Amino acid sequence: MKNSSLPLLSIARFAGLMLAACLVIAPAAHAQSVPSPKPAAEDTWSYNTIDLWSSRELGQMTLKTIGVDDDYIRLFIESKANTGNGELMMPKAFETTGRADMNSVTMFRGEREEKIMYKWPLEPGKKWTFQIRQEVPVNNTEPDSESQVLTNQFEAEVKGWETIDTPAGKFKAIKTVYKNKWSLEHNPANGLVVITSWYSPQVKREVQSISETFTPEGMPEARTRQQLLSYQVSK
């Protein structure tokens, strides 16, 4: 399928940004709704990513909140990719600023588009939609070639509370499912990406996220799980 790797790369970047921005306030563990987050400096989380087909670790990531300014946070992020023989490569580190409510705004050809990852307050059964567009090369092997529009149409739904077992322990977490139907402007390529995330109020962040890509025929392709390894947060 021509150019099918383009949307997958875009979704991988999106999933990484989504996790890097996720901070959640800590209400009671059995609360039925969750208000908008209240981040704190020095909160730290470490994750790894597992390929669900082979059970191979693909990499690790550590995030630390280094500053909070009203509705915005500053994050230090360090990531390490895993080589084919199981060794971690040299880490890559950078800082980024994001919104404390885990959402973000992008501009596409002068139009404002909002990534509404979390529609506060979160409650089981809550649903919403949003659209994100971006320009990508028509020819994947020639980045400077003519561009086309990649459209990501998301449907989100909060499913409810579950107990999730991770290397960092067991947590009560609220589950949200995102279904992204993507399509290309000048290419018949299209498909579906399903991202399922669980975050724990105790941890103030996601404890697990599963990303699954599907062909137009419904055949599963890439399948990964990102899980919490350790954390340290203020109460």
mmCIF file of C-alpha atoms in Angstrom:
data_model
loop_
_atom_site.group_PDB
_atom_site.id
_atom_site.type_symbol
_atom_site.label_atom_id
_atom_site.label_comp_id
_atom_site.label_asym_id
_atom_site.label_seq_id
_atom_site.Cartn_x
_atom_site.Cartn_y
_atom_site.Cartn_z
ATOM 1 C CA MET A 1 0.000 0.000 0.000
ATOM 2 C CA LYS A 2 1.676 3.161 -1.217
ATOM 3 C CA ASN A 3 2.819 5.661 1.403
ATOM 4 C CA SER A 4 1.223 3.678 4.261
ATOM 5 C CA SER A 5 4.222 4.456 6.483
ATOM 6 C CA LEU A 6 3.475 8.179 6.466
ATOM 7 C CA PRO A 7 0.391 8.054 8.691
ATOM 8 C CA LEU A 8 2.013 5.497 10.997
ATOM 9 C CA LEU A 9 4.975 7.817 11.572
ATOM 10 C CA SER A 10 2.597 10.687 12.241
ATOM 11 C CA ILE A 11 0.600 8.626 14.721
ATOM 12 C CA ALA A 12 3.745 7.441 16.489
ATOM 13 C CA ARG A 13 4.772 11.071 16.969
ATOM 14 C CA PHE A 14 1.286 11.919 18.123
ATOM 15 C CA ALA A 15 1.264 9.083 20.668
ATOM 16 C CA GLY A 16 4.655 10.164 22.022
ATOM 17 C CA LEU A 17 3.405 13.775 22.407
ATOM 18 C CA MET A 18 0.250 12.616 23.988
ATOM 19 C CA LEU A 19 2.114 10.712 26.713
ATOM 20 C CA ALA A 20 4.564 13.520 27.247
ATOM 21 C CA ALA A 21 1.676 15.906 27.999
ATOM 22 C CA CYS A 22 -0.406 13.675 30.296
ATOM 23 C CA LEU A 23 -0.656 14.930 33.889
ATOM 24 C CA VAL A 24 -3.650 14.166 36.059
ATOM 25 C CA ILE A 25 -4.807 15.431 39.459
ATOM 26 C CA ALA A 26 -5.195 12.904 42.268
ATOM 27 C CA PRO A 27 -8.807 12.591 43.446
ATOM 28 C CA ALA A 28 -10.078 9.625 45.462
ATOM 29 C CA ALA A 29 -9.213 6.298 43.861
ATOM 30 C CA HIS A 30 -12.864 5.313 43.320
ATOM 31 C CA ALA A 31 -14.135 8.716 42.147
ATOM 32 C CA GLN A 32 -16.470 8.510 39.155
ATOM 33 C CA SER A 33 -15.191 11.735 37.587
ATOM 34 C CA VAL A 34 -11.781 13.370 37.312
ATOM 35 C CA PRO A 35 -11.219 17.157 37.231
ATOM 36 C CA SER A 36 -8.537 18.941 35.237
ATOM 37 C CA PRO A 37 -4.923 18.315 36.331
ATOM 38 C CA LYS A 38 -2.791 20.196 38.848
ATOM 39 C CA PRO A 39 0.855 19.402 38.010
ATOM 40 C CA ALA A 40 3.749 19.898 40.419
ATOM 41 C CA ALA A 41 7.450 20.518 39.845
ATOM 42 C CA GLU A 42 9.794 17.536 40.334
ATOM 43 C CA ASP A 43 7.143 14.929 39.474
ATOM 44 C CA THR A 44 8.966 12.175 37.553
ATOM 45 C CA TRP A 45 7.870 9.124 35.561
ATOM 46 C CA SER A 46 9.716 6.394 33.641
ATOM 47 C CA TYR A 47 8.172 4.184 30.940
ATOM 48 C CA ASN A 48 9.181 1.521 28.478
ATOM 49 C CA THR A 49 7.607 0.553 25.159
ATOM 50 C CA ILE A 50 7.005 -3.098 24.222
ATOM 51 C CA ASP A 51 6.278 -4.533 20.773
ATOM 52 C CA LEU A 52 3.215 -6.723 21.376
ATOM 53 C CA TRP A 53 3.989 -9.038 18.454
ATOM 54 C CA SER A 54 7.455 -10.044 19.635
ATOM 55 C CA SER A 55 7.420 -8.915 23.323
ATOM 56 C CA ARG A 56 10.662 -7.044 22.541
ATOM 57 C CA GLU A 57 11.422 -3.807 24.364
ATOM 58 C CA LEU A 58 11.659 -0.954 21.854
ATOM 59 C CA GLY A 59 12.880 1.773 24.186
ATOM 60 C CA GLN A 60 12.534 3.701 27.440
ATOM 61 C CA MET A 61 11.499 7.233 28.322
ATOM 62 C CA THR A 62 11.760 9.406 31.446
ATOM 63 C CA LEU A 63 9.752 12.588 31.980
ATOM 64 C CA LYS A 64 10.244 15.200 34.690
ATOM 65 C CA THR A 65 8.234 18.336 35.387
ATOM 66 C CA ILE A 66 10.805 21.109 35.805
ATOM 67 C CA GLY A 67 8.426 24.051 36.011
ATOM 68 C CA VAL A 68 4.775 25.050 36.353
ATOM 69 C CA ASP A 69 3.306 28.417 35.306
ATOM 70 C CA ASP A 70 -0.476 28.611 35.705
ATOM 71 C CA ASP A 71 -1.908 26.650 32.749
ATOM 72 C CA TYR A 72 1.457 25.537 31.342
ATOM 73 C CA ILE A 73 4.200 23.111 32.316
ATOM 74 C CA ARG A 74 7.820 22.624 31.295
ATOM 75 C CA LEU A 75 8.942 19.013 30.838
ATOM 76 C CA PHE A 76 12.397 17.463 30.575
ATOM 77 C CA ILE A 77 12.193 14.301 28.458
ATOM 78 C CA GLU A 78 14.920 11.706 27.964
ATOM 79 C CA SER A 79 14.387 8.773 25.587
ATOM 80 C CA LYS A 80 16.480 5.722 24.748
ATOM 81 C CA ALA A 81 15.825 3.542 21.709
ATOM 82 C CA ASN A 82 16.571 -0.178 21.801
ATOM 83 C CA THR A 83 18.852 -1.738 19.183
ATOM 84 C CA GLY A 84 18.023 -5.003 17.478
ATOM 85 C CA ASN A 85 20.295 -6.923 19.857
ATOM 86 C CA GLY A 86 18.523 -5.600 22.955
ATOM 87 C CA GLU A 87 20.967 -2.845 23.943
ATOM 88 C CA LEU A 88 19.794 0.697 24.711
ATOM 89 C CA MET A 89 21.276 3.400 22.484
ATOM 90 C CA MET A 90 22.633 6.729 23.711
ATOM 91 C CA PRO A 91 19.822 8.791 25.252
ATOM 92 C CA LYS A 92 18.253 11.781 23.524
ATOM 93 C CA ALA A 93 17.108 14.604 25.795
ATOM 94 C CA PHE A 94 15.099 17.773 25.252
ATOM 95 C CA GLU A 95 12.755 20.196 27.002
ATOM 96 C CA THR A 96 9.246 21.104 25.910
ATOM 97 C CA THR A 97 6.368 23.278 27.088
ATOM 98 C CA GLY A 98 2.792 22.022 27.109
ATOM 99 C CA ARG A 99 -0.624 22.741 28.514
ATOM 100 C CA ALA A 100 -1.320 21.420 31.992
ATOM 101 C CA ASP A 101 -4.744 20.125 30.935
ATOM 102 C CA MET A 102 -3.088 17.573 28.596
ATOM 103 C CA ASN A 103 -4.569 19.219 25.478
ATOM 104 C CA SER A 104 -2.840 21.308 22.803
ATOM 105 C CA VAL A 105 -3.525 23.645 19.889
ATOM 106 C CA THR A 106 -2.045 23.366 16.385
ATOM 107 C CA MET A 107 -2.379 25.602 13.329
ATOM 108 C CA PHE A 108 -3.072 24.194 9.859
ATOM 109 C CA ARG A 109 -2.998 26.643 6.942
ATOM 110 C CA GLY A 110 -4.093 29.450 9.237
ATOM 111 C CA GLU A 111 -6.843 27.446 10.936
ATOM 112 C CA ARG A 112 -6.801 26.622 14.643
ATOM 113 C CA GLU A 113 -7.178 22.928 15.500
ATOM 114 C CA GLU A 114 -7.305 21.645 19.079
ATOM 115 C CA LYS A 115 -6.125 18.219 20.198
ATOM 116 C CA ILE A 116 -8.775 17.549 22.846
ATOM 117 C CA MET A 117 -7.164 14.522 24.430
ATOM 118 C CA TYR A 118 -9.112 14.973 27.665
ATOM 119 C CA LYS A 119 -12.497 16.700 27.934
ATOM 120 C CA TRP A 120 -12.756 17.680 31.579
ATOM 121 C CA PRO A 121 -14.167 16.470 33.859
ATOM 122 C CA LEU A 122 -13.647 12.866 32.739
ATOM 123 C CA GLU A 123 -16.606 10.587 33.404
ATOM 124 C CA PRO A 124 -17.397 7.047 32.205
ATOM 125 C CA GLY A 125 -19.454 7.266 29.022
ATOM 126 C CA LYS A 126 -18.255 10.724 28.002
ATOM 127 C CA LYS A 127 -17.591 11.079 24.238
ATOM 128 C CA TRP A 128 -16.092 13.732 21.966
ATOM 129 C CA THR A 129 -14.442 14.151 18.560
ATOM 130 C CA PHE A 130 -11.631 16.233 17.073
ATOM 131 C CA GLN A 131 -9.671 16.533 13.837
ATOM 132 C CA ILE A 132 -5.954 17.081 13.251
ATOM 133 C CA ARG A 133 -4.509 17.781 9.788
ATOM 134 C CA GLN A 134 -0.913 18.094 8.617
ATOM 135 C CA GLU A 135 1.063 18.214 5.392
ATOM 136 C CA VAL A 136 3.221 15.227 4.422
ATOM 137 C CA PRO A 137 5.249 14.441 1.258
ATOM 138 C CA VAL A 138 3.420 12.749 -1.606
ATOM 139 C CA ASN A 139 6.536 10.611 -2.127
ATOM 140 C CA ASN A 140 7.740 9.116 1.140
ATOM 141 C CA THR A 141 11.262 8.613 -0.232
ATOM 142 C CA GLU A 142 11.551 12.252 -1.369
ATOM 143 C CA PRO A 143 10.792 14.606 1.570
ATOM 144 C CA ASP A 144 11.075 17.673 -0.699
ATOM 145 C CA SER A 145 8.428 16.437 -3.136
ATOM 146 C CA GLU A 146 4.922 17.886 -3.476
ATOM 147 C CA SER A 147 2.932 17.736 -0.241
ATOM 148 C CA GLN A 148 -0.498 16.322 0.514
ATOM 149 C CA VAL A 149 -2.849 16.553 3.495
ATOM 150 C CA LEU A 150 -2.985 13.795 6.097
ATOM 151 C CA THR A 151 -6.304 13.995 7.972
ATOM 152 C CA ASN A 152 -6.690 12.344 11.374
ATOM 153 C CA GLN A 153 -10.320 12.138 12.523
ATOM 154 C CA PHE A 154 -10.541 11.121 16.190
ATOM 155 C CA GLU A 155 -13.426 9.718 18.212
ATOM 156 C CA ALA A 156 -12.766 9.510 21.971
ATOM 157 C CA GLU A 157 -14.732 7.769 24.720
ATOM 158 C CA VAL A 158 -14.114 7.333 28.451
ATOM 159 C CA LYS A 159 -14.909 3.689 29.240
ATOM 160 C CA GLY A 160 -14.540 3.489 33.038
ATOM 161 C CA TRP A 161 -12.277 2.386 35.877
ATOM 162 C CA GLU A 162 -10.023 -0.691 35.758
ATOM 163 C CA THR A 163 -7.169 -2.157 37.801
ATOM 164 C CA ILE A 164 -3.950 -2.124 35.759
ATOM 165 C CA ASP A 165 -0.848 -4.161 36.648
ATOM 166 C CA THR A 166 2.474 -2.547 35.636
ATOM 167 C CA PRO A 167 6.152 -2.983 36.593
ATOM 168 C CA ALA A 168 5.600 -0.028 38.967
ATOM 169 C CA GLY A 169 2.681 -1.763 40.714
ATOM 170 C CA LYS A 170 -1.099 -2.122 40.479
ATOM 171 C CA PHE A 171 -3.233 0.990 40.039
ATOM 172 C CA LYS A 172 -6.873 1.999 39.752
ATOM 173 C CA ALA A 173 -6.962 3.798 36.406
ATOM 174 C CA ILE A 174 -9.603 5.331 34.171
ATOM 175 C CA LYS A 175 -9.680 4.030 30.604
ATOM 176 C CA THR A 176 -10.083 6.194 27.499
ATOM 177 C CA VAL A 177 -10.232 4.843 23.925
ATOM 178 C CA TYR A 178 -9.289 6.967 20.884
ATOM 179 C CA LYS A 179 -10.195 5.757 17.380
ATOM 180 C CA ASN A 180 -8.347 7.625 14.644
ATOM 181 C CA LYS A 181 -9.553 7.166 11.067
ATOM 182 C CA TRP A 182 -6.800 8.607 8.869
ATOM 183 C CA SER A 183 -6.779 9.359 5.141
ATOM 184 C CA LEU A 184 -4.467 10.957 2.574
ATOM 185 C CA GLU A 185 -5.450 13.693 0.124
ATOM 186 C CA HIS A 186 -3.842 12.299 -3.054
ATOM 187 C CA ASN A 187 -3.593 8.632 -2.148
ATOM 188 C CA PRO A 188 -6.181 5.870 -1.587
ATOM 189 C CA ALA A 189 -4.246 4.823 1.523
ATOM 190 C CA ASN A 190 -6.323 4.953 4.687
ATOM 191 C CA GLY A 191 -6.735 3.012 7.878
ATOM 192 C CA LEU A 192 -7.473 3.019 11.580
ATOM 193 C CA VAL A 193 -5.353 3.578 14.671
ATOM 194 C CA VAL A 194 -6.787 2.708 18.086
ATOM 195 C CA ILE A 195 -5.071 4.152 21.163
ATOM 196 C CA THR A 196 -6.263 2.897 24.552
ATOM 197 C CA SER A 197 -4.915 4.717 27.594
ATOM 198 C CA TRP A 198 -5.267 4.189 31.331
ATOM 199 C CA TYR A 199 -4.166 6.788 33.841
ATOM 200 C CA SER A 200 -4.150 6.675 37.598
ATOM 201 C CA PRO A 201 -5.008 9.643 39.819
ATOM 202 C CA GLN A 202 -2.487 8.242 42.300
ATOM 203 C CA VAL A 203 0.291 8.540 39.720
ATOM 204 C CA LYS A 204 -1.019 11.779 38.132
ATOM 205 C CA ARG A 205 -0.253 10.327 34.703
ATOM 206 C CA GLU A 206 -1.015 7.413 32.430
ATOM 207 C CA VAL A 207 0.157 4.053 33.722
ATOM 208 C CA GLN A 208 -0.364 2.232 30.424
ATOM 209 C CA SER A 209 -1.107 3.028 26.778
ATOM 210 C CA ILE A 210 -1.690 0.564 23.931
ATOM 211 C CA SER A 211 -1.484 1.629 20.276
ATOM 212 C CA GLU A 212 -2.812 -0.614 17.478
ATOM 213 C CA THR A 213 -2.829 0.126 13.739
ATOM 214 C CA PHE A 214 -5.130 -1.563 11.220
ATOM 215 C CA THR A 215 -5.289 -1.710 7.412
ATOM 216 C CA PRO A 216 -8.484 -0.683 5.553
ATOM 217 C CA GLU A 217 -9.368 -4.396 5.517
ATOM 218 C CA GLY A 218 -9.101 -4.567 9.316
ATOM 219 C CA MET A 219 -5.834 -6.529 9.422
ATOM 220 C CA PRO A 220 -3.702 -5.646 12.495
ATOM 221 C CA GLU A 221 -0.270 -4.130 11.857
ATOM 222 C CA ALA A 222 1.910 -2.377 14.473
ATOM 223 C CA ARG A 223 0.918 -3.081 18.080
ATOM 224 C CA THR A 224 2.795 -1.531 21.026
ATOM 225 C CA ARG A 225 2.301 -1.057 24.755
ATOM 226 C CA GLN A 226 3.839 1.722 26.849
ATOM 227 C CA GLN A 227 3.863 0.962 30.573
ATOM 228 C CA LEU A 228 4.973 2.662 33.783
ATOM 229 C CA LEU A 229 8.299 1.468 35.220
ATOM 230 C CA SER A 230 8.626 3.866 38.169
ATOM 231 C CA TYR A 231 7.354 7.216 39.403
ATOM 232 C CA GLN A 232 7.822 9.846 42.095
ATOM 233 C CA VAL A 233 5.134 12.496 42.573
ATOM 234 C CA SER A 234 4.142 15.019 45.205
ATOM 235 C CA LYS A 235 0.783 14.583 46.927
#
